PDB file of C-alpha atoms in Angstrom:
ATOM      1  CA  UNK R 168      13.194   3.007  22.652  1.00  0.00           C
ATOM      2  CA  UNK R 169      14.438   0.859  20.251  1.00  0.00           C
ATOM      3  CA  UNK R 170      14.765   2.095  16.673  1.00  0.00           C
ATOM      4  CA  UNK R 171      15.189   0.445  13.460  1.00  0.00           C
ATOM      5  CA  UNK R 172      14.381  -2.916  14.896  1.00  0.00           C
ATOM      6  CA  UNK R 173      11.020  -5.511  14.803  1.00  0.00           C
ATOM      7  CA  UNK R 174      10.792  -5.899  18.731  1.00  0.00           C
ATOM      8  CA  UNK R 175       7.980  -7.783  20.394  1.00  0.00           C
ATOM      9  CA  UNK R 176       6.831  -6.980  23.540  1.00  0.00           C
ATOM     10  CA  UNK R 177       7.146 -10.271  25.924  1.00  0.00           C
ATOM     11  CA  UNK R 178       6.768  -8.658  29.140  1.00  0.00           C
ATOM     12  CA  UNK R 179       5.530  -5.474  30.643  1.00  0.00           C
ATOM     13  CA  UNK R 180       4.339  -5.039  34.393  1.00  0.00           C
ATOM     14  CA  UNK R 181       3.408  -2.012  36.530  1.00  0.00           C
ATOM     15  CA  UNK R 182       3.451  -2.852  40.071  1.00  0.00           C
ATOM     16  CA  UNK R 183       2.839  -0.766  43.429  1.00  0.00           C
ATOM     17  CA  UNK R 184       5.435  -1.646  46.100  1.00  0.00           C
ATOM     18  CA  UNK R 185       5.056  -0.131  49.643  1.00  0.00           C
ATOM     19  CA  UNK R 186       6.596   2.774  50.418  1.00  0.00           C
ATOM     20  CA  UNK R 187       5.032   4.720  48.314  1.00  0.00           C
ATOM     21  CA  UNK R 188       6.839   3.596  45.046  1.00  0.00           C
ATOM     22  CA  UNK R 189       6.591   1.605  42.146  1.00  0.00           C
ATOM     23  CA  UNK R 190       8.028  -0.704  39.962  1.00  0.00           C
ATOM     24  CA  UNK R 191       7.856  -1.131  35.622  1.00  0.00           C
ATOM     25  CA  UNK R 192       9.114  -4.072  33.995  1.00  0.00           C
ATOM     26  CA  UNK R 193       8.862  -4.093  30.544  1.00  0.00           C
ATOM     27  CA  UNK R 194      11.019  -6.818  28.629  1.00  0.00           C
ATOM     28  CA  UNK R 195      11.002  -7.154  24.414  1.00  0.00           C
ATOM     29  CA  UNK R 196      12.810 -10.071  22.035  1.00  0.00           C
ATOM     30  CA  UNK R 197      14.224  -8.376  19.525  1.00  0.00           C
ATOM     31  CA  UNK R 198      16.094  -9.998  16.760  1.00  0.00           C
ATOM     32  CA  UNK R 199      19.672  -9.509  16.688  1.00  0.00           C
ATOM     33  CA  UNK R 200      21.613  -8.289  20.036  1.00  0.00           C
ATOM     34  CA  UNK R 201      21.620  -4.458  21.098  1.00  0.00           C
ATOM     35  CA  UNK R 202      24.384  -3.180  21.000  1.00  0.00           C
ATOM     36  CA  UNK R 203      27.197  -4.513  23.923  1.00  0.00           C
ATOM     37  CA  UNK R 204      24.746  -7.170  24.569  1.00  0.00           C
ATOM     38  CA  UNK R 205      24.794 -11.119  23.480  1.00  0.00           C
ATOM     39  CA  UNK R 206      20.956 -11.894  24.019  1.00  0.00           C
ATOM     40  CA  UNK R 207      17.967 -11.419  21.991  1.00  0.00           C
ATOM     41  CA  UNK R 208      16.504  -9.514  24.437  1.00  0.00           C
ATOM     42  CA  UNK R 209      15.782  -5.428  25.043  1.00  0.00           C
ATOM     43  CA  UNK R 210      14.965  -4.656  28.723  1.00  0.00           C
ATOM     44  CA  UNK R 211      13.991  -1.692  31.342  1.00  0.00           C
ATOM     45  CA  UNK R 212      13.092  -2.454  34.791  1.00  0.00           C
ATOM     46  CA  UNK R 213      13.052   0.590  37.146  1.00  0.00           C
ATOM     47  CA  UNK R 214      11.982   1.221  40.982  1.00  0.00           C
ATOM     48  CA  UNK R 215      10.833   4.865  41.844  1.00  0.00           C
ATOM     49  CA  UNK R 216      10.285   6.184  45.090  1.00  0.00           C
ATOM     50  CA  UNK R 217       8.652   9.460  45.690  1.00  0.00           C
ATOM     51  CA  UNK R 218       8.867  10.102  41.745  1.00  0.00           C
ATOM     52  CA  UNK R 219      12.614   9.453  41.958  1.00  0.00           C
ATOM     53  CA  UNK R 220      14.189   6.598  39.676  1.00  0.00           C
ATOM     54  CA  UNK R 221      16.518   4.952  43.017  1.00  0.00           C
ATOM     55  CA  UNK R 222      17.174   1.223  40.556  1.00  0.00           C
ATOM     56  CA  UNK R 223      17.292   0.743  37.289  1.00  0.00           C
ATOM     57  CA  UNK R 224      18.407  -2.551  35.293  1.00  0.00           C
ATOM     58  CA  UNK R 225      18.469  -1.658  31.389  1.00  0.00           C
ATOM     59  CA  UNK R 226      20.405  -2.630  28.313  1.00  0.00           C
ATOM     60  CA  UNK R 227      21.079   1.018  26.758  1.00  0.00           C
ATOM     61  CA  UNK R 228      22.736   0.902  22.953  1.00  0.00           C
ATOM     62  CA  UNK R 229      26.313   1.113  23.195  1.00  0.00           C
ATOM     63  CA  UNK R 230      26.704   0.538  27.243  1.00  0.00           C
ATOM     64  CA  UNK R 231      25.321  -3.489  27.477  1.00  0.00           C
ATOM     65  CA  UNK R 232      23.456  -4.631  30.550  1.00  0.00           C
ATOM     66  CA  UNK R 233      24.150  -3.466  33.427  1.00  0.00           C
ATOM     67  CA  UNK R 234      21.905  -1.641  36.504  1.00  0.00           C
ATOM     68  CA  UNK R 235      21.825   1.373  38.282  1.00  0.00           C
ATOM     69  CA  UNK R 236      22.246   1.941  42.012  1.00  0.00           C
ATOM     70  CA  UNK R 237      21.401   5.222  43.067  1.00  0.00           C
ATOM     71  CA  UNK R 238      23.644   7.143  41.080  1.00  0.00           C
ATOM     72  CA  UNK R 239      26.409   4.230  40.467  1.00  0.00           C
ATOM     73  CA  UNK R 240      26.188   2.510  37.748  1.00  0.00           C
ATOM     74  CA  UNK R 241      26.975  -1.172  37.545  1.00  0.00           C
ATOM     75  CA  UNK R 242      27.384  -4.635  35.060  1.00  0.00           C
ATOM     76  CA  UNK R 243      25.502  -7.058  35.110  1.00  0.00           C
ATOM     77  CA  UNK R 244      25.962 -10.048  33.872  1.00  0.00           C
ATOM     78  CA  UNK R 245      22.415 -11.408  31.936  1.00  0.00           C
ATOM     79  CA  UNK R 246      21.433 -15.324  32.498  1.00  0.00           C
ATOM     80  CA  UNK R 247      17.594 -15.360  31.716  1.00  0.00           C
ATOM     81  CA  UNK R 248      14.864 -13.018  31.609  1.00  0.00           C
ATOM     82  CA  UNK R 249      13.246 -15.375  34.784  1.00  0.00           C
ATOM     83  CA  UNK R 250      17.381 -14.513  36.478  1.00  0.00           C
ATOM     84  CA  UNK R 251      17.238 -11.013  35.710  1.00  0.00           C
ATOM     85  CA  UNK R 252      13.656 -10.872  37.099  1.00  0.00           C
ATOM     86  CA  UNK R 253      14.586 -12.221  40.207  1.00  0.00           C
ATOM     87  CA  UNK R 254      17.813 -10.026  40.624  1.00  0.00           C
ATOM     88  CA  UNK R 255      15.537  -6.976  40.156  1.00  0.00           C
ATOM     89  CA  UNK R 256      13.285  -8.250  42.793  1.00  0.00           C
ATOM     90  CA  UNK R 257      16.147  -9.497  44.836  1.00  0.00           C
ATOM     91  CA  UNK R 258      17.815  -5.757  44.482  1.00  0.00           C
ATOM     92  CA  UNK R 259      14.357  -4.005  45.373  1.00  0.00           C
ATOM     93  CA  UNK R 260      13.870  -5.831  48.644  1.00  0.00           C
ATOM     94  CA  UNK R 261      17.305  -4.953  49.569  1.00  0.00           C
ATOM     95  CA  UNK R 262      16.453  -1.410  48.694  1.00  0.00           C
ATOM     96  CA  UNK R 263      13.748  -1.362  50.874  1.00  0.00           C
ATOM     97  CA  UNK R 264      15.472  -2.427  53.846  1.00  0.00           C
TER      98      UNK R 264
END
């Protein structure tokens, strides 16, 4: 959530993937940097399988961007919001498999 800040919503998606899960997208502009970030953007993306959160990407206050793996937790290094779509993607296929 972001607090204290005028965010607007750019992009939000909820779709079904096979395998029983899911993936949310939801991306906002917001107008100065979060925290350990350099971009005007605010972002969640997370895959679930069998109600279990298995990738995240986010850009949490205080810890920058960066994605998590299972139970690692990784940087990553932000480009675009179109790049960081495509990574997610990219990361969920490879998930699958």
């Amino acid at each position: 959530m972001i607090y204290n800040m005028k965010a607007t919503l750019i992009y939000e998606d909820i779709k079904d993937i096979e395998s029983g899960g899911f993936v949310e997208m939801v991306v906002w502009a917001v107008p100065s940097p979060v925290q350990g970030s350099t971009h005007g953007y605010k972002y969640r993306f997370a895959y679930v399988v069998n109600g279990a959160c298995v990738l995240r990407y986010d850009n949490e206050a205080g810890k920058g961007d960066h994605k998590h793996v299972g139970k690692r937790e990784i940087p990553y290094e932000f480009a675009s919001v179109p790049q960081l779509l495509a990574d997610f993607m990219s990361d969920v296929r490879k998930w699958k498999e």
